[in-house]
PDB file of C-alpha atoms in Angstrom:
ATOM      1  CA  UNK A   1      92.978  91.368 100.822  1.00  0.00           C
ATOM      2  CA  UNK A   2      94.445  92.590  97.573  1.00  0.00           C
ATOM      3  CA  UNK A   3      96.900  90.396  95.690  1.00  0.00           C
ATOM      4  CA  UNK A   4     100.096  92.070  94.546  1.00  0.00           C
ATOM      5  CA  UNK A   5     102.783  90.512  92.393  1.00  0.00           C
ATOM      6  CA  UNK A   6     106.313  91.608  91.610  1.00  0.00           C
ATOM      7  CA  UNK A   7     108.638  90.691  88.808  1.00  0.00           C
ATOM      8  CA  UNK A   8     111.376  89.653  88.827  1.00  0.00           C
ATOM      9  CA  UNK A   9     111.768  88.031  92.219  1.00  0.00           C
ATOM     10  CA  UNK A  10     115.539  88.166  91.977  1.00  0.00           C
ATOM     11  CA  UNK A  11     117.885  90.048  89.703  1.00  0.00           C
ATOM     12  CA  UNK A  12     121.646  90.273  89.504  1.00  0.00           C
ATOM     13  CA  UNK A  13     123.180  92.981  87.395  1.00  0.00           C
ATOM     14  CA  UNK A  14     126.485  94.637  86.740  1.00  0.00           C
ATOM     15  CA  UNK A  15     127.330  98.012  88.167  1.00  0.00           C
ATOM     16  CA  UNK A  16     126.211 100.822  85.886  1.00  0.00           C
ATOM     17  CA  UNK A  17     123.255  99.038  84.347  1.00  0.00           C
ATOM     18  CA  UNK A  18     119.588  99.826  84.883  1.00  0.00           C
ATOM     19  CA  UNK A  19     117.065  97.442  86.321  1.00  0.00           C
ATOM     20  CA  UNK A  20     113.285  97.599  86.066  1.00  0.00           C
ATOM     21  CA  UNK A  21     111.032  96.065  88.687  1.00  0.00           C
ATOM     22  CA  UNK A  22     107.332  95.604  88.041  1.00  0.00           C
ATOM     23  CA  UNK A  23     104.585  95.703  90.631  1.00  0.00           C
ATOM     24  CA  UNK A  24     101.116  94.536  89.658  1.00  0.00           C
ATOM     25  CA  UNK A  25      97.857  94.684  91.526  1.00  0.00           C
ATOM     26  CA  UNK A  26      96.118  91.520  90.362  1.00  0.00           C
ATOM     27  CA  UNK A  27      92.630  91.946  91.738  1.00  0.00           C
ATOM     28  CA  UNK A  28      92.314  95.589  92.621  1.00  0.00           C
ATOM     29  CA  UNK A  29      92.624  98.829  90.715  1.00  0.00           C
ATOM     30  CA  UNK A  30      95.334 100.605  92.607  1.00  0.00           C
ATOM     31  CA  UNK A  31      95.425 104.332  92.195  1.00  0.00           C
ATOM     32  CA  UNK A  32      98.228 104.434  94.713  1.00  0.00           C
ATOM     33  CA  UNK A  33     101.166 102.108  95.172  1.00  0.00           C
ATOM     34  CA  UNK A  34     104.101 102.435  97.517  1.00  0.00           C
ATOM     35  CA  UNK A  35     107.716 101.410  97.007  1.00  0.00           C
ATOM     36  CA  UNK A  36     109.895 100.348  99.927  1.00  0.00           C
ATOM     37  CA  UNK A  37     113.504  99.332 100.331  1.00  0.00           C
ATOM     38  CA  UNK A  38     114.678  96.898 102.964  1.00  0.00           C
ATOM     39  CA  UNK A  39     118.334  96.366 103.771  1.00  0.00           C
ATOM     40  CA  UNK A  40     119.391  93.090 105.408  1.00  0.00           C
ATOM     41  CA  UNK A  41     118.089  92.667 108.930  1.00  0.00           C
ATOM     42  CA  UNK A  42     116.447  96.083 108.838  1.00  0.00           C
ATOM     43  CA  UNK A  43     112.958  97.429 108.609  1.00  0.00           C
ATOM     44  CA  UNK A  44     111.169  98.748 105.544  1.00  0.00           C
ATOM     45  CA  UNK A  45     111.842 102.302 104.490  1.00  0.00           C
ATOM     46  CA  UNK A  46     109.344 104.071 102.278  1.00  0.00           C
ATOM     47  CA  UNK A  47     110.984 105.365  99.114  1.00  0.00           C
ATOM     48  CA  UNK A  48     108.128 106.848  97.162  1.00  0.00           C
ATOM     49  CA  UNK A  49     104.424 106.948  96.528  1.00  0.00           C
ATOM     50  CA  UNK A  50     103.351 106.020  93.032  1.00  0.00           C
ATOM     51  CA  UNK A  51     100.238 107.618  91.597  1.00  0.00           C
ATOM     52  CA  UNK A  52      98.432 106.434  88.515  1.00  0.00           C
ATOM     53  CA  UNK A  53      98.698 109.005  85.771  1.00  0.00           C
ATOM     54  CA  UNK A  54     100.845 111.487  87.662  1.00  0.00           C
ATOM     55  CA  UNK A  55     104.323 111.944  89.002  1.00  0.00           C
ATOM     56  CA  UNK A  56     105.489 109.940  91.949  1.00  0.00           C
ATOM     57  CA  UNK A  57     106.229 111.646  95.234  1.00  0.00           C
ATOM     58  CA  UNK A  58     109.526 110.759  96.838  1.00  0.00           C
ATOM     59  CA  UNK A  59     110.538 110.620 100.466  1.00  0.00           C
ATOM     60  CA  UNK A  60     113.276 112.859 101.714  1.00  0.00           C
ATOM     61  CA  UNK A  61     116.706 111.604 100.767  1.00  0.00           C
ATOM     62  CA  UNK A  62     115.543 109.420  97.888  1.00  0.00           C
ATOM     63  CA  UNK A  63     116.998 110.430  94.510  1.00  0.00           C
ATOM     64  CA  UNK A  64     114.142 110.661  92.050  1.00  0.00           C
ATOM     65  CA  UNK A  65     116.490 110.642  89.071  1.00  0.00           C
ATOM     66  CA  UNK A  66     118.008 107.399  90.237  1.00  0.00           C
ATOM     67  CA  UNK A  67     114.802 105.612  91.183  1.00  0.00           C
ATOM     68  CA  UNK A  68     112.395 106.231  88.338  1.00  0.00           C
ATOM     69  CA  UNK A  69     108.796 105.345  89.031  1.00  0.00           C
ATOM     70  CA  UNK A  70     106.096 104.987  86.433  1.00  0.00           C
ATOM     71  CA  UNK A  71     102.464 104.204  87.200  1.00  0.00           C
ATOM     72  CA  UNK A  72     100.928 104.054  83.770  1.00  0.00           C
ATOM     73  CA  UNK A  73      97.852 102.029  84.625  1.00  0.00           C
ATOM     74  CA  UNK A  74      95.695 101.164  87.604  1.00  0.00           C
ATOM     75  CA  UNK A  75      97.315  97.762  87.874  1.00  0.00           C
ATOM     76  CA  UNK A  76     100.975  98.378  87.121  1.00  0.00           C
ATOM     77  CA  UNK A  77     103.712 100.454  88.702  1.00  0.00           C
ATOM     78  CA  UNK A  78     107.369 100.118  87.768  1.00  0.00           C
ATOM     79  CA  UNK A  79     110.532 101.079  89.603  1.00  0.00           C
ATOM     80  CA  UNK A  80     113.684 101.502  87.535  1.00  0.00           C
ATOM     81  CA  UNK A  81     116.983 101.664  89.347  1.00  0.00           C
ATOM     82  CA  UNK A  82     119.196 103.604  86.975  1.00  0.00           C
ATOM     83  CA  UNK A  83     122.963 103.195  86.841  1.00  0.00           C
ATOM     84  CA  UNK A  84     122.837 100.746  89.688  1.00  0.00           C
ATOM     85  CA  UNK A  85     125.744 100.446  92.087  1.00  0.00           C
ATOM     86  CA  UNK A  86     126.545  97.860  94.751  1.00  0.00           C
ATOM     87  CA  UNK A  87     125.098 100.094  97.463  1.00  0.00           C
ATOM     88  CA  UNK A  88     121.728  99.827  95.705  1.00  0.00           C
ATOM     89  CA  UNK A  89     121.665  96.111  96.445  1.00  0.00           C
ATOM     90  CA  UNK A  90     118.599  95.597  98.569  1.00  0.00           C
ATOM     91  CA  UNK A  91     115.185  94.032  98.815  1.00  0.00           C
ATOM     92  CA  UNK A  92     112.592  96.187  97.059  1.00  0.00           C
ATOM     93  CA  UNK A  93     108.948  95.725  98.011  1.00  0.00           C
ATOM     94  CA  UNK A  94     105.852  97.381  96.645  1.00  0.00           C
ATOM     95  CA  UNK A  95     102.434  97.646  98.183  1.00  0.00           C
ATOM     96  CA  UNK A  96      98.969  98.515  97.035  1.00  0.00           C
ATOM     97  CA  UNK A  97      97.583 101.352  99.090  1.00  0.00           C
ATOM     98  CA  UNK A  98      94.114 102.154  97.879  1.00  0.00           C
ATOM     99  CA  UNK A  99      92.378 101.456 101.165  1.00  0.00           C
ATOM    100  CA  UNK A 100      93.209 101.857 104.838  1.00  0.00           C
ATOM    101  CA  UNK A 101      95.346  98.730 104.608  1.00  0.00           C
ATOM    102  CA  UNK A 102      98.415  98.121 102.483  1.00  0.00           C
ATOM    103  CA  UNK A 103      98.938  94.753 100.833  1.00  0.00           C
ATOM    104  CA  UNK A 104     102.466  93.898  99.880  1.00  0.00           C
ATOM    105  CA  UNK A 105     104.089  92.200  96.968  1.00  0.00           C
ATOM    106  CA  UNK A 106     106.554  89.342  97.477  1.00  0.00           C
ATOM    107  CA  UNK A 107     109.562  91.590  96.941  1.00  0.00           C
ATOM    108  CA  UNK A 108     112.480  91.736  94.507  1.00  0.00           C
ATOM    109  CA  UNK A 109     116.022  90.958  95.601  1.00  0.00           C
ATOM    110  CA  UNK A 110     118.448  93.163  93.680  1.00  0.00           C
ATOM    111  CA  UNK A 111     122.127  92.351  93.738  1.00  0.00           C
ATOM    112  CA  UNK A 112     124.505  94.705  91.969  1.00  0.00           C
ATOM    113  CA  UNK A 113     127.958  93.329  91.300  1.00  0.00           C
TER     114      UNK A 113
ATOM    115  CA  UNK B   1     105.378 112.843 114.605  1.00  0.00           C
ATOM    116  CA  UNK B   2     104.237 109.264 114.523  1.00  0.00           C
ATOM    117  CA  UNK B   3     106.707 106.550 115.407  1.00  0.00           C
ATOM    118  CA  UNK B   4     106.783 102.906 116.378  1.00  0.00           C
ATOM    119  CA  UNK B   5     109.013 101.160 118.887  1.00  0.00           C
ATOM    120  CA  UNK B   6     109.303  97.410 119.054  1.00  0.00           C
ATOM    121  CA  UNK B   7     110.948  96.247 122.243  1.00  0.00           C
ATOM    122  CA  UNK B   8     113.240  93.320 121.655  1.00  0.00           C
ATOM    123  CA  UNK B   9     114.801  92.730 118.276  1.00  0.00           C
ATOM    124  CA  UNK B  10     114.924  88.999 119.013  1.00  0.00           C
ATOM    125  CA  UNK B  11     112.460  86.883 120.943  1.00  0.00           C
ATOM    126  CA  UNK B  12     112.899  83.167 121.488  1.00  0.00           C
ATOM    127  CA  UNK B  13     110.186  80.877 122.821  1.00  0.00           C
ATOM    128  CA  UNK B  14     109.598  77.186 123.139  1.00  0.00           C
ATOM    129  CA  UNK B  15     107.037  75.471 120.979  1.00  0.00           C
ATOM    130  CA  UNK B  16     103.708  75.653 122.793  1.00  0.00           C
ATOM    131  CA  UNK B  17     104.692  78.661 124.888  1.00  0.00           C
ATOM    132  CA  UNK B  18     103.060  82.059 124.910  1.00  0.00           C
ATOM    133  CA  UNK B  19     104.253  84.523 122.290  1.00  0.00           C
ATOM    134  CA  UNK B  20     104.374  88.200 123.285  1.00  0.00           C
ATOM    135  CA  UNK B  21     105.811  90.769 120.904  1.00  0.00           C
ATOM    136  CA  UNK B  22     105.769  94.331 122.159  1.00  0.00           C
ATOM    137  CA  UNK B  23     104.888  97.435 120.211  1.00  0.00           C
ATOM    138  CA  UNK B  24     104.504 100.997 121.425  1.00  0.00           C
ATOM    139  CA  UNK B  25     103.575 103.889 119.221  1.00  0.00           C
ATOM    140  CA  UNK B  26     103.377 107.618 119.310  1.00  0.00           C
ATOM    141  CA  UNK B  27     100.713 109.425 117.399  1.00  0.00           C
ATOM    142  CA  UNK B  28      99.071 112.792 117.644  1.00  0.00           C
ATOM    143  CA  UNK B  29      95.831 111.449 116.208  1.00  0.00           C
ATOM    144  CA  UNK B  30      93.881 108.233 116.725  1.00  0.00           C
ATOM    145  CA  UNK B  31      96.116 105.687 115.056  1.00  0.00           C
ATOM    146  CA  UNK B  32      95.549 102.868 112.659  1.00  0.00           C
ATOM    147  CA  UNK B  33      97.842 100.060 113.821  1.00  0.00           C
ATOM    148  CA  UNK B  34      99.041  96.956 112.034  1.00  0.00           C
ATOM    149  CA  UNK B  35     101.071  93.832 112.558  1.00  0.00           C
ATOM    150  CA  UNK B  36     102.745  92.238 109.560  1.00  0.00           C
ATOM    151  CA  UNK B  37     104.773  89.042 109.332  1.00  0.00           C
ATOM    152  CA  UNK B  38     107.660  88.465 106.960  1.00  0.00           C
ATOM    153  CA  UNK B  39     109.149  85.102 106.118  1.00  0.00           C
ATOM    154  CA  UNK B  40     112.662  84.978 104.626  1.00  0.00           C
ATOM    155  CA  UNK B  41     112.919  86.529 101.185  1.00  0.00           C
ATOM    156  CA  UNK B  42     109.216  87.247 101.053  1.00  0.00           C
ATOM    157  CA  UNK B  43     106.995  90.279 101.251  1.00  0.00           C
ATOM    158  CA  UNK B  44     104.861  91.234 104.203  1.00  0.00           C
ATOM    159  CA  UNK B  45     101.669  89.462 105.119  1.00  0.00           C
ATOM    160  CA  UNK B  46      99.017  91.246 107.154  1.00  0.00           C
ATOM    161  CA  UNK B  47      98.386  89.530 110.483  1.00  0.00           C
ATOM    162  CA  UNK B  48      95.852  91.932 111.898  1.00  0.00           C
ATOM    163  CA  UNK B  49      94.925  95.576 112.145  1.00  0.00           C
ATOM    164  CA  UNK B  50      93.192  98.025 114.417  1.00  0.00           C
ATOM    165  CA  UNK B  51      91.310 100.952 112.939  1.00  0.00           C
ATOM    166  CA  UNK B  52      88.307 101.641 115.143  1.00  0.00           C
ATOM    167  CA  UNK B  53      85.920  99.743 117.368  1.00  0.00           C
ATOM    168  CA  UNK B  54      86.846  96.732 119.470  1.00  0.00           C
ATOM    169  CA  UNK B  55      90.285  97.145 120.994  1.00  0.00           C
ATOM    170  CA  UNK B  56      91.046  93.419 121.012  1.00  0.00           C
ATOM    171  CA  UNK B  57      91.740  92.417 117.460  1.00  0.00           C
ATOM    172  CA  UNK B  58      92.007  88.853 116.248  1.00  0.00           C
ATOM    173  CA  UNK B  59      94.104  87.983 113.244  1.00  0.00           C
ATOM    174  CA  UNK B  60      95.255  85.032 111.251  1.00  0.00           C
ATOM    175  CA  UNK B  61      97.172  82.026 112.564  1.00  0.00           C
ATOM    176  CA  UNK B  62      95.844  82.467 116.100  1.00  0.00           C
ATOM    177  CA  UNK B  63      97.418  85.860 116.724  1.00  0.00           C
ATOM    178  CA  UNK B  64      95.693  88.727 118.450  1.00  0.00           C
ATOM    179  CA  UNK B  65      96.589  92.200 119.629  1.00  0.00           C
ATOM    180  CA  UNK B  66      95.064  94.682 122.004  1.00  0.00           C
ATOM    181  CA  UNK B  67      95.035  98.415 121.447  1.00  0.00           C
ATOM    182  CA  UNK B  68      95.629 100.179 124.753  1.00  0.00           C
ATOM    183  CA  UNK B  69      95.364 103.893 124.309  1.00  0.00           C
ATOM    184  CA  UNK B  70      96.439 104.716 127.854  1.00  0.00           C
ATOM    185  CA  UNK B  71      99.651 102.761 127.373  1.00  0.00           C
ATOM    186  CA  UNK B  72     100.062 103.650 123.678  1.00  0.00           C
ATOM    187  CA  UNK B  73     100.644  99.982 123.049  1.00  0.00           C
ATOM    188  CA  UNK B  74      99.581  97.355 120.552  1.00  0.00           C
ATOM    189  CA  UNK B  75     101.270  94.162 121.715  1.00  0.00           C
ATOM    190  CA  UNK B  76     100.926  90.990 119.670  1.00  0.00           C
ATOM    191  CA  UNK B  77     100.193  87.695 121.388  1.00  0.00           C
ATOM    192  CA  UNK B  78      99.580  84.067 120.605  1.00  0.00           C
ATOM    193  CA  UNK B  79      98.750  81.554 123.334  1.00  0.00           C
ATOM    194  CA  UNK B  80     100.785  78.692 121.928  1.00  0.00           C
ATOM    195  CA  UNK B  81     103.739  79.069 119.587  1.00  0.00           C
ATOM    196  CA  UNK B  82     104.193  76.802 116.623  1.00  0.00           C
ATOM    197  CA  UNK B  83     107.413  76.141 114.766  1.00  0.00           C
ATOM    198  CA  UNK B  84     105.906  77.755 111.677  1.00  0.00           C
ATOM    199  CA  UNK B  85     105.555  81.058 113.571  1.00  0.00           C
ATOM    200  CA  UNK B  86     109.295  81.645 113.316  1.00  0.00           C
ATOM    201  CA  UNK B  87     109.600  84.804 111.238  1.00  0.00           C
ATOM    202  CA  UNK B  88     110.151  88.566 111.402  1.00  0.00           C
ATOM    203  CA  UNK B  89     107.263  90.601 112.779  1.00  0.00           C
ATOM    204  CA  UNK B  90     106.699  94.274 112.099  1.00  0.00           C
ATOM    205  CA  UNK B  91     104.407  96.661 113.897  1.00  0.00           C
ATOM    206  CA  UNK B  92     103.300  99.705 111.917  1.00  0.00           C
ATOM    207  CA  UNK B  93     101.253 102.853 112.336  1.00  0.00           C
ATOM    208  CA  UNK B  94      99.566 104.886 109.668  1.00  0.00           C
ATOM    209  CA  UNK B  95     100.574 108.469 109.189  1.00  0.00           C
ATOM    210  CA  UNK B  96      98.687 110.820 106.929  1.00  0.00           C
ATOM    211  CA  UNK B  97     101.319 112.649 104.937  1.00  0.00           C
ATOM    212  CA  UNK B  98     101.362 114.364 101.586  1.00  0.00           C
ATOM    213  CA  UNK B  99      97.778 113.376 100.970  1.00  0.00           C
ATOM    214  CA  UNK B 100      98.331 109.669 101.565  1.00  0.00           C
ATOM    215  CA  UNK B 101      98.023 107.161 104.364  1.00  0.00           C
ATOM    216  CA  UNK B 102     101.617 106.005 104.714  1.00  0.00           C
ATOM    217  CA  UNK B 103     102.990 103.302 106.992  1.00  0.00           C
ATOM    218  CA  UNK B 104     105.696 103.872 109.552  1.00  0.00           C
ATOM    219  CA  UNK B 105     107.292 100.593 110.586  1.00  0.00           C
ATOM    220  CA  UNK B 106     108.998  99.536 113.736  1.00  0.00           C
ATOM    221  CA  UNK B 107     112.431  97.967 113.528  1.00  0.00           C
ATOM    222  CA  UNK B 108     111.019  94.479 113.623  1.00  0.00           C
ATOM    223  CA  UNK B 109     111.222  91.534 116.008  1.00  0.00           C
ATOM    224  CA  UNK B 110     112.639  88.218 114.951  1.00  0.00           C
ATOM    225  CA  UNK B 111     110.764  85.374 116.577  1.00  0.00           C
ATOM    226  CA  UNK B 112     112.547  82.073 117.015  1.00  0.00           C
ATOM    227  CA  UNK B 113     110.624  78.992 118.113  1.00  0.00           C
ATOM    228  CA  UNK B 114     112.576  76.046 119.440  1.00  0.00           C
ATOM    229  CA  UNK B 115     111.386  72.522 120.150  1.00  0.00           C
TER     230      UNK B 115
END
């Protein structure tokens, strides 16, 4: 399957700062990538669908101005959590979704103090 | 609307015992079904998937699952548990929405394997 990387793996930031998370498809040109959020001991919740060269589409209840997604190339999508607050602390996971199967990155643990 | 129900948030088995993780789905169209495994602080790894064809699907690490349309189930099994199987397991179904094949996940089942 496709290989997906994420950077950073862990990040700790102060409340009010912005954090950028990168998701790279290493061996596949991914027109579509998905961003998920996973709270402790919970399942994955889809946040948005990232499309190369166009605007992302967000799931209901997800603030697009807070979670900025950019998919500038076929191998890179970024998620920026703007003005992060402690309630944004979570595990963020991306996946490559160009086929009938999604392959996931290793995730990024965000902790907002 | 598509949904996934995983019965049992925690399952504990002895090493060498049968593993059975239950998954039921609802879907208005023929589903694509998946099982993923997640180790602590890691992403999801695909165990196996059903799209079309043979209803008994074999995956990695000795796992298999059977698609039973009449029961709307896709239970995951492994004949003999190993300590390394301890992890969180997620069942998922594909839903076509907004022009994309999106995944709807079950709540997950934490598998514990004890000596």
